[in-house]
């Protein structure tokens, strides 16, 4: 069966600096993978490439069998992406963000899902406030809502837990669970190992833009798991 996400030999160079070196990953329908590692490990750069925001210096990406180099629009249609920073329109409200997303993606009967997501992420009372006044945690929650809104085949969440309160964390974990149940592949990038383990089945550890380890997420729990993780990133 064709994987939802297939990345082979991804390399990203910024001048003389190699941010990502030879990244490979295959994620099937209903599977979830955490990209974990210290700040600067290359997690967000990798996510930008997988989302079609940043072209790789080498290598290629396929999403639901679509080659990102040949049909980037087709890939973006299949992907829901929560970036690590930014992505929101400062003078627009959450409801306006959702209206725009629905229009661009040709969604019909979207209002109930929009209302449900805003309620779950405790943004319903702020639905008509411009996002320039949002706290960091509120912005993170809205970014997750927008990524999951159209029920994408590939859900990419970059640092979705950063600065988010426990209720927002629970809502994000539920979105990941529901996406997997519906057959989506999910990739979560985070430096918060405990939450990565809760969100995902597998964990891929990055250091210096390279994969230095991969294991079932459960193997990184407890004292032994933490020691294993620290040994990989040190």
mmCIF file with all atom_site columns, C-alpha atoms in Angstrom:
data_model
loop_
_atom_site.group_PDB
_atom_site.id
_atom_site.type_symbol
_atom_site.label_atom_id
_atom_site.label_alt_id
_atom_site.label_comp_id
_atom_site.label_asym_id
_atom_site.label_entity_id
_atom_site.label_seq_id
_atom_site.pdbx_PDB_ins_code
_atom_site.Cartn_x
_atom_site.Cartn_y
_atom_site.Cartn_z
_atom_site.occupancy
_atom_site.B_iso_or_equiv
_atom_site.pdbx_formal_charge
_atom_site.auth_seq_id
_atom_site.auth_comp_id
_atom_site.auth_asym_id
_atom_site.auth_atom_id
_atom_site.pdbx_PDB_model_num
ATOM 1   C CA . UNK A 1 1   ? 0.000   0.000  0.000  1.00 0.00 ? 1   UNK A CA 1
ATOM 2   C CA . UNK A 1 2   ? 1.290   3.473  -0.899 1.00 0.00 ? 2   UNK A CA 1
ATOM 3   C CA . UNK A 1 3   ? 2.225   5.409  2.251  1.00 0.00 ? 3   UNK A CA 1
ATOM 4   C CA . UNK A 1 4   ? 0.488   8.710  2.922  1.00 0.00 ? 4   UNK A CA 1
ATOM 5   C CA . UNK A 1 5   ? 3.887   10.368 3.354  1.00 0.00 ? 5   UNK A CA 1
ATOM 6   C CA . UNK A 1 6   ? 7.135   9.272  1.757  1.00 0.00 ? 6   UNK A CA 1
ATOM 7   C CA . UNK A 1 7   ? 10.279  11.370 2.160  1.00 0.00 ? 7   UNK A CA 1
ATOM 8   C CA . UNK A 1 8   ? 13.556  10.176 0.675  1.00 0.00 ? 8   UNK A CA 1
ATOM 9   C CA . UNK A 1 9   ? 17.003  11.693 0.976  1.00 0.00 ? 9   UNK A CA 1
ATOM 10  C CA . UNK A 1 10  ? 15.850  15.157 2.034  1.00 0.00 ? 10  UNK A CA 1
ATOM 11  C CA . UNK A 1 11  ? 18.672  17.679 2.247  1.00 0.00 ? 11  UNK A CA 1
ATOM 12  C CA . UNK A 1 12  ? 18.237  21.363 3.095  1.00 0.00 ? 12  UNK A CA 1
ATOM 13  C CA . UNK A 1 13  ? 21.157  23.758 2.849  1.00 0.00 ? 13  UNK A CA 1
ATOM 14  C CA . UNK A 1 14  ? 21.147  27.415 3.821  1.00 0.00 ? 14  UNK A CA 1
ATOM 15  C CA . UNK A 1 15  ? 24.339  28.589 2.194  1.00 0.00 ? 15  UNK A CA 1
ATOM 16  C CA . UNK A 1 16  ? 27.186  26.685 3.823  1.00 0.00 ? 16  UNK A CA 1
ATOM 17  C CA . UNK A 1 17  ? 24.948  25.449 6.640  1.00 0.00 ? 17  UNK A CA 1
ATOM 18  C CA . UNK A 1 18  ? 23.293  22.047 6.271  1.00 0.00 ? 18  UNK A CA 1
ATOM 19  C CA . UNK A 1 19  ? 20.049  22.220 8.256  1.00 0.00 ? 19  UNK A CA 1
ATOM 20  C CA . UNK A 1 20  ? 18.765  18.777 7.215  1.00 0.00 ? 20  UNK A CA 1
ATOM 21  C CA . UNK A 1 21  ? 20.955  15.975 5.948  1.00 0.00 ? 21  UNK A CA 1
ATOM 22  C CA . UNK A 1 22  ? 19.555  12.862 4.285  1.00 0.00 ? 22  UNK A CA 1
ATOM 23  C CA . UNK A 1 23  ? 16.159  12.613 6.016  1.00 0.00 ? 23  UNK A CA 1
ATOM 24  C CA . UNK A 1 24  ? 14.041  9.545  5.173  1.00 0.00 ? 24  UNK A CA 1
ATOM 25  C CA . UNK A 1 25  ? 10.561  8.739  6.489  1.00 0.00 ? 25  UNK A CA 1
ATOM 26  C CA . UNK A 1 26  ? 7.508   6.710  5.499  1.00 0.00 ? 26  UNK A CA 1
ATOM 27  C CA . UNK A 1 27  ? 4.188   7.137  7.327  1.00 0.00 ? 27  UNK A CA 1
ATOM 28  C CA . UNK A 1 28  ? 1.121   5.068  6.534  1.00 0.00 ? 28  UNK A CA 1
ATOM 29  C CA . UNK A 1 29  ? -2.575  5.776  6.921  1.00 0.00 ? 29  UNK A CA 1
ATOM 30  C CA . UNK A 1 30  ? -3.650  5.942  10.550 1.00 0.00 ? 30  UNK A CA 1
ATOM 31  C CA . UNK A 1 31  ? -0.075  6.161  11.834 1.00 0.00 ? 31  UNK A CA 1
ATOM 32  C CA . UNK A 1 32  ? 1.473   8.901  13.946 1.00 0.00 ? 32  UNK A CA 1
ATOM 33  C CA . UNK A 1 33  ? 5.136   9.843  14.225 1.00 0.00 ? 33  UNK A CA 1
ATOM 34  C CA . UNK A 1 34  ? 6.830   12.350 16.520 1.00 0.00 ? 34  UNK A CA 1
ATOM 35  C CA . UNK A 1 35  ? 9.903   14.276 15.426 1.00 0.00 ? 35  UNK A CA 1
ATOM 36  C CA . UNK A 1 36  ? 11.793  15.003 18.622 1.00 0.00 ? 36  UNK A CA 1
ATOM 37  C CA . UNK A 1 37  ? 15.100  16.638 19.437 1.00 0.00 ? 37  UNK A CA 1
ATOM 38  C CA . UNK A 1 38  ? 16.646  19.750 20.877 1.00 0.00 ? 38  UNK A CA 1
ATOM 39  C CA . UNK A 1 39  ? 16.077  23.234 19.474 1.00 0.00 ? 39  UNK A CA 1
ATOM 40  C CA . UNK A 1 40  ? 18.013  23.591 16.226 1.00 0.00 ? 40  UNK A CA 1
ATOM 41  C CA . UNK A 1 41  ? 17.883  19.867 15.458 1.00 0.00 ? 41  UNK A CA 1
ATOM 42  C CA . UNK A 1 42  ? 16.188  20.497 12.093 1.00 0.00 ? 42  UNK A CA 1
ATOM 43  C CA . UNK A 1 43  ? 12.631  19.559 13.075 1.00 0.00 ? 43  UNK A CA 1
ATOM 44  C CA . UNK A 1 44  ? 10.867  22.710 11.845 1.00 0.00 ? 44  UNK A CA 1
ATOM 45  C CA . UNK A 1 45  ? 12.900  22.882 8.632  1.00 0.00 ? 45  UNK A CA 1
ATOM 46  C CA . UNK A 1 46  ? 11.949  19.286 7.888  1.00 0.00 ? 46  UNK A CA 1
ATOM 47  C CA . UNK A 1 47  ? 8.284   20.041 8.557  1.00 0.00 ? 47  UNK A CA 1
ATOM 48  C CA . UNK A 1 48  ? 8.364   23.034 6.203  1.00 0.00 ? 48  UNK A CA 1
ATOM 49  C CA . UNK A 1 49  ? 9.700   20.826 3.424  1.00 0.00 ? 49  UNK A CA 1
ATOM 50  C CA . UNK A 1 50  ? 7.064   18.145 4.056  1.00 0.00 ? 50  UNK A CA 1
ATOM 51  C CA . UNK A 1 51  ? 4.339   20.820 4.006  1.00 0.00 ? 51  UNK A CA 1
ATOM 52  C CA . UNK A 1 52  ? 5.530   22.147 0.648  1.00 0.00 ? 52  UNK A CA 1
ATOM 53  C CA . UNK A 1 53  ? 6.496   25.521 2.105  1.00 0.00 ? 53  UNK A CA 1
ATOM 54  C CA . UNK A 1 54  ? 10.231  25.078 1.539  1.00 0.00 ? 54  UNK A CA 1
ATOM 55  C CA . UNK A 1 55  ? 11.794  23.218 -1.395 1.00 0.00 ? 55  UNK A CA 1
ATOM 56  C CA . UNK A 1 56  ? 14.537  20.750 -0.459 1.00 0.00 ? 56  UNK A CA 1
ATOM 57  C CA . UNK A 1 57  ? 18.064  21.190 -1.760 1.00 0.00 ? 57  UNK A CA 1
ATOM 58  C CA . UNK A 1 58  ? 17.983  17.489 -2.647 1.00 0.00 ? 58  UNK A CA 1
ATOM 59  C CA . UNK A 1 59  ? 15.665  14.522 -2.240 1.00 0.00 ? 59  UNK A CA 1
ATOM 60  C CA . UNK A 1 60  ? 11.943  14.274 -2.829 1.00 0.00 ? 60  UNK A CA 1
ATOM 61  C CA . UNK A 1 61  ? 8.577   14.113 -1.078 1.00 0.00 ? 61  UNK A CA 1
ATOM 62  C CA . UNK A 1 62  ? 5.378   12.279 -1.991 1.00 0.00 ? 62  UNK A CA 1
ATOM 63  C CA . UNK A 1 63  ? 2.029   12.750 -0.275 1.00 0.00 ? 63  UNK A CA 1
ATOM 64  C CA . UNK A 1 64  ? -0.729  10.226 -1.118 1.00 0.00 ? 64  UNK A CA 1
ATOM 65  C CA . UNK A 1 65  ? 1.346   9.295  -4.146 1.00 0.00 ? 65  UNK A CA 1
ATOM 66  C CA . UNK A 1 66  ? 1.647   12.878 -5.405 1.00 0.00 ? 66  UNK A CA 1
ATOM 67  C CA . UNK A 1 67  ? 5.171   14.098 -6.104 1.00 0.00 ? 67  UNK A CA 1
ATOM 68  C CA . UNK A 1 68  ? 5.653   17.467 -4.426 1.00 0.00 ? 68  UNK A CA 1
ATOM 69  C CA . UNK A 1 69  ? 8.089   18.645 -7.110 1.00 0.00 ? 69  UNK A CA 1
ATOM 70  C CA . UNK A 1 70  ? 5.647   17.947 -9.949 1.00 0.00 ? 70  UNK A CA 1
ATOM 71  C CA . UNK A 1 71  ? 2.343   18.864 -8.288 1.00 0.00 ? 71  UNK A CA 1
ATOM 72  C CA . UNK A 1 72  ? 2.925   21.095 -5.246 1.00 0.00 ? 72  UNK A CA 1
ATOM 73  C CA . UNK A 1 73  ? -0.689  22.312 -5.293 1.00 0.00 ? 73  UNK A CA 1
ATOM 74  C CA . UNK A 1 74  ? -1.933  18.720 -5.117 1.00 0.00 ? 74  UNK A CA 1
ATOM 75  C CA . UNK A 1 75  ? 0.295   18.060 -2.113 1.00 0.00 ? 75  UNK A CA 1
ATOM 76  C CA . UNK A 1 76  ? -0.824  21.214 -0.318 1.00 0.00 ? 76  UNK A CA 1
ATOM 77  C CA . UNK A 1 77  ? -4.468  20.200 -0.859 1.00 0.00 ? 77  UNK A CA 1
ATOM 78  C CA . UNK A 1 78  ? -3.808  16.937 0.984  1.00 0.00 ? 78  UNK A CA 1
ATOM 79  C CA . UNK A 1 79  ? -1.860  18.508 3.853  1.00 0.00 ? 79  UNK A CA 1
ATOM 80  C CA . UNK A 1 80  ? -2.964  20.375 6.966  1.00 0.00 ? 80  UNK A CA 1
ATOM 81  C CA . UNK A 1 81  ? -0.020  22.302 8.405  1.00 0.00 ? 81  UNK A CA 1
ATOM 82  C CA . UNK A 1 82  ? 0.416   24.057 11.727 1.00 0.00 ? 82  UNK A CA 1
ATOM 83  C CA . UNK A 1 83  ? 3.707   26.006 11.483 1.00 0.00 ? 83  UNK A CA 1
ATOM 84  C CA . UNK A 1 84  ? 5.935   26.535 14.497 1.00 0.00 ? 84  UNK A CA 1
ATOM 85  C CA . UNK A 1 85  ? 5.466   30.312 14.314 1.00 0.00 ? 85  UNK A CA 1
ATOM 86  C CA . UNK A 1 86  ? 3.264   32.705 12.366 1.00 0.00 ? 86  UNK A CA 1
ATOM 87  C CA . UNK A 1 87  ? 0.707   31.599 9.825  1.00 0.00 ? 87  UNK A CA 1
ATOM 88  C CA . UNK A 1 88  ? -2.101  33.819 11.129 1.00 0.00 ? 88  UNK A CA 1
ATOM 89  C CA . UNK A 1 89  ? -3.452  37.063 9.654  1.00 0.00 ? 89  UNK A CA 1
ATOM 90  C CA . UNK A 1 90  ? -3.101  39.681 12.439 1.00 0.00 ? 90  UNK A CA 1
ATOM 91  C CA . UNK A 1 91  ? -6.194  41.722 11.470 1.00 0.00 ? 91  UNK A CA 1
ATOM 92  C CA . UNK A 1 92  ? -8.469  38.739 10.886 1.00 0.00 ? 92  UNK A CA 1
ATOM 93  C CA . UNK A 1 93  ? -10.610 36.926 13.447 1.00 0.00 ? 93  UNK A CA 1
ATOM 94  C CA . UNK A 1 94  ? -10.648 33.143 13.944 1.00 0.00 ? 94  UNK A CA 1
ATOM 95  C CA . UNK A 1 95  ? -14.007 32.969 12.185 1.00 0.00 ? 95  UNK A CA 1
ATOM 96  C CA . UNK A 1 96  ? -12.623 34.930 9.222  1.00 0.00 ? 96  UNK A CA 1
ATOM 97  C CA . UNK A 1 97  ? -9.637  32.570 9.074  1.00 0.00 ? 97  UNK A CA 1
ATOM 98  C CA . UNK A 1 98  ? -12.007 29.608 8.902  1.00 0.00 ? 98  UNK A CA 1
ATOM 99  C CA . UNK A 1 99  ? -14.233 31.284 6.290  1.00 0.00 ? 99  UNK A CA 1
ATOM 100 C CA . UNK A 1 100 ? -11.195 31.938 4.116  1.00 0.00 ? 100 UNK A CA 1
ATOM 101 C CA . UNK A 1 101 ? -9.904  28.390 4.524  1.00 0.00 ? 101 UNK A CA 1
ATOM 102 C CA . UNK A 1 102 ? -13.307 26.960 3.616  1.00 0.00 ? 102 UNK A CA 1
ATOM 103 C CA . UNK A 1 103 ? -13.520 29.141 0.509  1.00 0.00 ? 103 UNK A CA 1
ATOM 104 C CA . UNK A 1 104 ? -9.997  28.345 -0.692 1.00 0.00 ? 104 UNK A CA 1
ATOM 105 C CA . UNK A 1 105 ? -10.518 24.617 -0.207 1.00 0.00 ? 105 UNK A CA 1
ATOM 106 C CA . UNK A 1 106 ? -14.020 24.529 -1.655 1.00 0.00 ? 106 UNK A CA 1
ATOM 107 C CA . UNK A 1 107 ? -15.540 23.190 1.568  1.00 0.00 ? 107 UNK A CA 1
ATOM 108 C CA . UNK A 1 108 ? -19.315 22.912 1.911  1.00 0.00 ? 108 UNK A CA 1
ATOM 109 C CA . UNK A 1 109 ? -21.325 22.593 5.124  1.00 0.00 ? 109 UNK A CA 1
ATOM 110 C CA . UNK A 1 110 ? -18.254 23.613 7.083  1.00 0.00 ? 110 UNK A CA 1
ATOM 111 C CA . UNK A 1 111 ? -19.865 25.787 9.748  1.00 0.00 ? 111 UNK A CA 1
ATOM 112 C CA . UNK A 1 112 ? -20.695 23.024 12.200 1.00 0.00 ? 112 UNK A CA 1
ATOM 113 C CA . UNK A 1 113 ? -17.129 21.686 12.135 1.00 0.00 ? 113 UNK A CA 1
ATOM 114 C CA . UNK A 1 114 ? -15.762 25.214 12.554 1.00 0.00 ? 114 UNK A CA 1
ATOM 115 C CA . UNK A 1 115 ? -17.987 25.845 15.565 1.00 0.00 ? 115 UNK A CA 1
ATOM 116 C CA . UNK A 1 116 ? -17.093 22.471 17.079 1.00 0.00 ? 116 UNK A CA 1
ATOM 117 C CA . UNK A 1 117 ? -13.337 23.051 16.783 1.00 0.00 ? 117 UNK A CA 1
ATOM 118 C CA . UNK A 1 118 ? -13.561 26.560 18.210 1.00 0.00 ? 118 UNK A CA 1
ATOM 119 C CA . UNK A 1 119 ? -15.553 25.193 21.137 1.00 0.00 ? 119 UNK A CA 1
ATOM 120 C CA . UNK A 1 120 ? -13.144 22.313 21.783 1.00 0.00 ? 120 UNK A CA 1
ATOM 121 C CA . UNK A 1 121 ? -10.127 24.611 21.740 1.00 0.00 ? 121 UNK A CA 1
ATOM 122 C CA . UNK A 1 122 ? -11.873 27.196 23.942 1.00 0.00 ? 122 UNK A CA 1
ATOM 123 C CA . UNK A 1 123 ? -11.776 29.838 21.214 1.00 0.00 ? 123 UNK A CA 1
ATOM 124 C CA . UNK A 1 124 ? -15.536 30.268 20.746 1.00 0.00 ? 124 UNK A CA 1
ATOM 125 C CA . UNK A 1 125 ? -15.626 33.414 22.902 1.00 0.00 ? 125 UNK A CA 1
ATOM 126 C CA . UNK A 1 126 ? -12.766 34.883 20.865 1.00 0.00 ? 126 UNK A CA 1
ATOM 127 C CA . UNK A 1 127 ? -14.147 33.939 17.436 1.00 0.00 ? 127 UNK A CA 1
ATOM 128 C CA . UNK A 1 128 ? -14.759 37.584 16.496 1.00 0.00 ? 128 UNK A CA 1
ATOM 129 C CA . UNK A 1 129 ? -11.552 39.052 17.952 1.00 0.00 ? 129 UNK A CA 1
ATOM 130 C CA . UNK A 1 130 ? -8.612  39.876 15.697 1.00 0.00 ? 130 UNK A CA 1
ATOM 131 C CA . UNK A 1 131 ? -5.678  37.553 16.292 1.00 0.00 ? 131 UNK A CA 1
ATOM 132 C CA . UNK A 1 132 ? -3.150  40.367 16.802 1.00 0.00 ? 132 UNK A CA 1
ATOM 133 C CA . UNK A 1 133 ? -4.353  40.521 20.418 1.00 0.00 ? 133 UNK A CA 1
ATOM 134 C CA . UNK A 1 134 ? -4.046  36.782 21.032 1.00 0.00 ? 134 UNK A CA 1
ATOM 135 C CA . UNK A 1 135 ? -1.654  35.255 23.537 1.00 0.00 ? 135 UNK A CA 1
ATOM 136 C CA . UNK A 1 136 ? 0.941   32.789 22.253 1.00 0.00 ? 136 UNK A CA 1
ATOM 137 C CA . UNK A 1 137 ? -1.122  29.862 23.540 1.00 0.00 ? 137 UNK A CA 1
ATOM 138 C CA . UNK A 1 138 ? -4.292  31.088 21.815 1.00 0.00 ? 138 UNK A CA 1
ATOM 139 C CA . UNK A 1 139 ? -2.415  31.497 18.535 1.00 0.00 ? 139 UNK A CA 1
ATOM 140 C CA . UNK A 1 140 ? -1.038  27.962 18.846 1.00 0.00 ? 140 UNK A CA 1
ATOM 141 C CA . UNK A 1 141 ? -4.524  26.559 19.433 1.00 0.00 ? 141 UNK A CA 1
ATOM 142 C CA . UNK A 1 142 ? -5.966  28.402 16.432 1.00 0.00 ? 142 UNK A CA 1
ATOM 143 C CA . UNK A 1 143 ? -3.123  27.152 14.229 1.00 0.00 ? 143 UNK A CA 1
ATOM 144 C CA . UNK A 1 144 ? -3.985  23.562 15.170 1.00 0.00 ? 144 UNK A CA 1
ATOM 145 C CA . UNK A 1 145 ? -7.666  24.237 14.432 1.00 0.00 ? 145 UNK A CA 1
ATOM 146 C CA . UNK A 1 146 ? -6.827  25.578 10.974 1.00 0.00 ? 146 UNK A CA 1
ATOM 147 C CA . UNK A 1 147 ? -4.522  22.634 10.195 1.00 0.00 ? 147 UNK A CA 1
ATOM 148 C CA . UNK A 1 148 ? -7.157  20.053 11.125 1.00 0.00 ? 148 UNK A CA 1
ATOM 149 C CA . UNK A 1 149 ? -10.192 21.958 9.798  1.00 0.00 ? 149 UNK A CA 1
ATOM 150 C CA . UNK A 1 150 ? -10.436 20.348 6.341  1.00 0.00 ? 150 UNK A CA 1
ATOM 151 C CA . UNK A 1 151 ? -9.648  16.841 7.661  1.00 0.00 ? 151 UNK A CA 1
ATOM 152 C CA . UNK A 1 152 ? -6.449  16.454 5.635  1.00 0.00 ? 152 UNK A CA 1
ATOM 153 C CA . UNK A 1 153 ? -4.870  13.161 4.598  1.00 0.00 ? 153 UNK A CA 1
ATOM 154 C CA . UNK A 1 154 ? -1.597  14.321 6.181  1.00 0.00 ? 154 UNK A CA 1
ATOM 155 C CA . UNK A 1 155 ? -1.661  16.388 9.374  1.00 0.00 ? 155 UNK A CA 1
ATOM 156 C CA . UNK A 1 156 ? 1.589   18.203 10.218 1.00 0.00 ? 156 UNK A CA 1
ATOM 157 C CA . UNK A 1 157 ? 1.739   19.858 13.638 1.00 0.00 ? 157 UNK A CA 1
ATOM 158 C CA . UNK A 1 158 ? 4.948   21.755 14.424 1.00 0.00 ? 158 UNK A CA 1
ATOM 159 C CA . UNK A 1 159 ? 5.342   22.568 18.143 1.00 0.00 ? 159 UNK A CA 1
ATOM 160 C CA . UNK A 1 160 ? 1.555   22.467 18.747 1.00 0.00 ? 160 UNK A CA 1
ATOM 161 C CA . UNK A 1 161 ? 1.995   22.213 22.533 1.00 0.00 ? 161 UNK A CA 1
ATOM 162 C CA . UNK A 1 162 ? 4.318   25.190 22.984 1.00 0.00 ? 162 UNK A CA 1
ATOM 163 C CA . UNK A 1 163 ? 2.805   27.569 25.545 1.00 0.00 ? 163 UNK A CA 1
ATOM 164 C CA . UNK A 1 164 ? -0.539  25.745 25.479 1.00 0.00 ? 164 UNK A CA 1
ATOM 165 C CA . UNK A 1 165 ? -2.508  25.066 28.671 1.00 0.00 ? 165 UNK A CA 1
ATOM 166 C CA . UNK A 1 166 ? -3.630  21.537 29.675 1.00 0.00 ? 166 UNK A CA 1
ATOM 167 C CA . UNK A 1 167 ? -7.080  21.899 28.085 1.00 0.00 ? 167 UNK A CA 1
ATOM 168 C CA . UNK A 1 168 ? -5.487  22.939 24.807 1.00 0.00 ? 168 UNK A CA 1
ATOM 169 C CA . UNK A 1 169 ? -3.077  20.001 25.027 1.00 0.00 ? 169 UNK A CA 1
ATOM 170 C CA . UNK A 1 170 ? -5.992  17.609 25.548 1.00 0.00 ? 170 UNK A CA 1
ATOM 171 C CA . UNK A 1 171 ? -7.854  19.111 22.568 1.00 0.00 ? 171 UNK A CA 1
ATOM 172 C CA . UNK A 1 172 ? -4.781  18.685 20.365 1.00 0.00 ? 172 UNK A CA 1
ATOM 173 C CA . UNK A 1 173 ? -4.291  15.071 21.447 1.00 0.00 ? 173 UNK A CA 1
ATOM 174 C CA . UNK A 1 174 ? -7.951  14.432 20.606 1.00 0.00 ? 174 UNK A CA 1
ATOM 175 C CA . UNK A 1 175 ? -7.532  15.977 17.148 1.00 0.00 ? 175 UNK A CA 1
ATOM 176 C CA . UNK A 1 176 ? -4.563  13.681 16.526 1.00 0.00 ? 176 UNK A CA 1
ATOM 177 C CA . UNK A 1 177 ? -6.561  10.645 17.684 1.00 0.00 ? 177 UNK A CA 1
ATOM 178 C CA . UNK A 1 178 ? -9.543  11.494 15.474 1.00 0.00 ? 178 UNK A CA 1
ATOM 179 C CA . UNK A 1 179 ? -7.350  12.174 12.453 1.00 0.00 ? 179 UNK A CA 1
ATOM 180 C CA . UNK A 1 180 ? -5.740  8.749  12.819 1.00 0.00 ? 180 UNK A CA 1
ATOM 181 C CA . UNK A 1 181 ? -9.140  7.063  13.197 1.00 0.00 ? 181 UNK A CA 1
ATOM 182 C CA . UNK A 1 182 ? -10.201 8.665  9.922  1.00 0.00 ? 182 UNK A CA 1
ATOM 183 C CA . UNK A 1 183 ? -7.118  7.268  8.151  1.00 0.00 ? 183 UNK A CA 1
ATOM 184 C CA . UNK A 1 184 ? -4.875  10.315 8.130  1.00 0.00 ? 184 UNK A CA 1
ATOM 185 C CA . UNK A 1 185 ? -1.148  10.167 8.774  1.00 0.00 ? 185 UNK A CA 1
ATOM 186 C CA . UNK A 1 186 ? 0.024   12.495 11.539 1.00 0.00 ? 186 UNK A CA 1
ATOM 187 C CA . UNK A 1 187 ? 3.446   13.992 12.148 1.00 0.00 ? 187 UNK A CA 1
ATOM 188 C CA . UNK A 1 188 ? 4.076   15.998 15.322 1.00 0.00 ? 188 UNK A CA 1
ATOM 189 C CA . UNK A 1 189 ? 7.268   17.960 15.894 1.00 0.00 ? 189 UNK A CA 1
ATOM 190 C CA . UNK A 1 190 ? 8.034   18.897 19.491 1.00 0.00 ? 190 UNK A CA 1
ATOM 191 C CA . UNK A 1 191 ? 10.855  19.252 22.005 1.00 0.00 ? 191 UNK A CA 1
ATOM 192 C CA . UNK A 1 192 ? 8.440   18.122 24.748 1.00 0.00 ? 192 UNK A CA 1
ATOM 193 C CA . UNK A 1 193 ? 9.180   14.406 24.898 1.00 0.00 ? 193 UNK A CA 1
ATOM 194 C CA . UNK A 1 194 ? 6.393   13.490 27.323 1.00 0.00 ? 194 UNK A CA 1
ATOM 195 C CA . UNK A 1 195 ? 3.724   14.969 25.057 1.00 0.00 ? 195 UNK A CA 1
ATOM 196 C CA . UNK A 1 196 ? 5.315   13.466 21.959 1.00 0.00 ? 196 UNK A CA 1
ATOM 197 C CA . UNK A 1 197 ? 4.942   10.049 23.552 1.00 0.00 ? 197 UNK A CA 1
ATOM 198 C CA . UNK A 1 198 ? 1.284   10.713 24.365 1.00 0.00 ? 198 UNK A CA 1
ATOM 199 C CA . UNK A 1 199 ? 0.503   11.935 20.847 1.00 0.00 ? 199 UNK A CA 1
ATOM 200 C CA . UNK A 1 200 ? 2.335   9.404  18.692 1.00 0.00 ? 200 UNK A CA 1
ATOM 201 C CA . UNK A 1 201 ? 3.088   5.726  18.210 1.00 0.00 ? 201 UNK A CA 1
ATOM 202 C CA . UNK A 1 202 ? 6.607   6.168  16.866 1.00 0.00 ? 202 UNK A CA 1
ATOM 203 C CA . UNK A 1 203 ? 9.394   8.631  17.593 1.00 0.00 ? 203 UNK A CA 1
ATOM 204 C CA . UNK A 1 204 ? 12.195  9.795  15.321 1.00 0.00 ? 204 UNK A CA 1
ATOM 205 C CA . UNK A 1 205 ? 15.054  11.588 17.049 1.00 0.00 ? 205 UNK A CA 1
ATOM 206 C CA . UNK A 1 206 ? 16.880  14.353 15.190 1.00 0.00 ? 206 UNK A CA 1
ATOM 207 C CA . UNK A 1 207 ? 20.246  15.873 16.006 1.00 0.00 ? 207 UNK A CA 1
ATOM 208 C CA . UNK A 1 208 ? 22.103  18.320 13.793 1.00 0.00 ? 208 UNK A CA 1
ATOM 209 C CA . UNK A 1 209 ? 19.660  17.782 10.952 1.00 0.00 ? 209 UNK A CA 1
ATOM 210 C CA . UNK A 1 210 ? 20.128  14.007 10.914 1.00 0.00 ? 210 UNK A CA 1
ATOM 211 C CA . UNK A 1 211 ? 18.144  11.075 12.231 1.00 0.00 ? 211 UNK A CA 1
ATOM 212 C CA . UNK A 1 212 ? 20.086  9.575  15.138 1.00 0.00 ? 212 UNK A CA 1
ATOM 213 C CA . UNK A 1 213 ? 17.439  7.172  16.378 1.00 0.00 ? 213 UNK A CA 1
ATOM 214 C CA . UNK A 1 214 ? 13.946  5.794  15.866 1.00 0.00 ? 214 UNK A CA 1
ATOM 215 C CA . UNK A 1 215 ? 11.818  3.676  18.174 1.00 0.00 ? 215 UNK A CA 1
ATOM 216 C CA . UNK A 1 216 ? 8.273   3.056  19.341 1.00 0.00 ? 216 UNK A CA 1
ATOM 217 C CA . UNK A 1 217 ? 7.355   6.116  21.395 1.00 0.00 ? 217 UNK A CA 1
ATOM 218 C CA . UNK A 1 218 ? 6.634   3.929  24.426 1.00 0.00 ? 218 UNK A CA 1
ATOM 219 C CA . UNK A 1 219 ? 10.342  3.033  24.600 1.00 0.00 ? 219 UNK A CA 1
ATOM 220 C CA . UNK A 1 220 ? 11.154  6.650  25.474 1.00 0.00 ? 220 UNK A CA 1
ATOM 221 C CA . UNK A 1 221 ? 9.015   6.684  28.605 1.00 0.00 ? 221 UNK A CA 1
ATOM 222 C CA . UNK A 1 222 ? 10.166  6.368  32.185 1.00 0.00 ? 222 UNK A CA 1
ATOM 223 C CA . UNK A 1 223 ? 13.696  6.701  33.536 1.00 0.00 ? 223 UNK A CA 1
ATOM 224 C CA . UNK A 1 224 ? 15.211  4.253  31.063 1.00 0.00 ? 224 UNK A CA 1
ATOM 225 C CA . UNK A 1 225 ? 13.483  5.894  28.116 1.00 0.00 ? 225 UNK A CA 1
ATOM 226 C CA . UNK A 1 226 ? 14.572  9.348  29.194 1.00 0.00 ? 226 UNK A CA 1
ATOM 227 C CA . UNK A 1 227 ? 18.157  8.145  29.557 1.00 0.00 ? 227 UNK A CA 1
ATOM 228 C CA . UNK A 1 228 ? 18.012  6.602  26.071 1.00 0.00 ? 228 UNK A CA 1
ATOM 229 C CA . UNK A 1 229 ? 16.698  9.848  24.607 1.00 0.00 ? 229 UNK A CA 1
ATOM 230 C CA . UNK A 1 230 ? 19.294  12.007 26.353 1.00 0.00 ? 230 UNK A CA 1
ATOM 231 C CA . UNK A 1 231 ? 22.071  9.742  25.115 1.00 0.00 ? 231 UNK A CA 1
ATOM 232 C CA . UNK A 1 232 ? 20.863  10.176 21.531 1.00 0.00 ? 232 UNK A CA 1
ATOM 233 C CA . UNK A 1 233 ? 20.685  13.998 21.654 1.00 0.00 ? 233 UNK A CA 1
ATOM 234 C CA . UNK A 1 234 ? 23.795  14.668 23.728 1.00 0.00 ? 234 UNK A CA 1
#
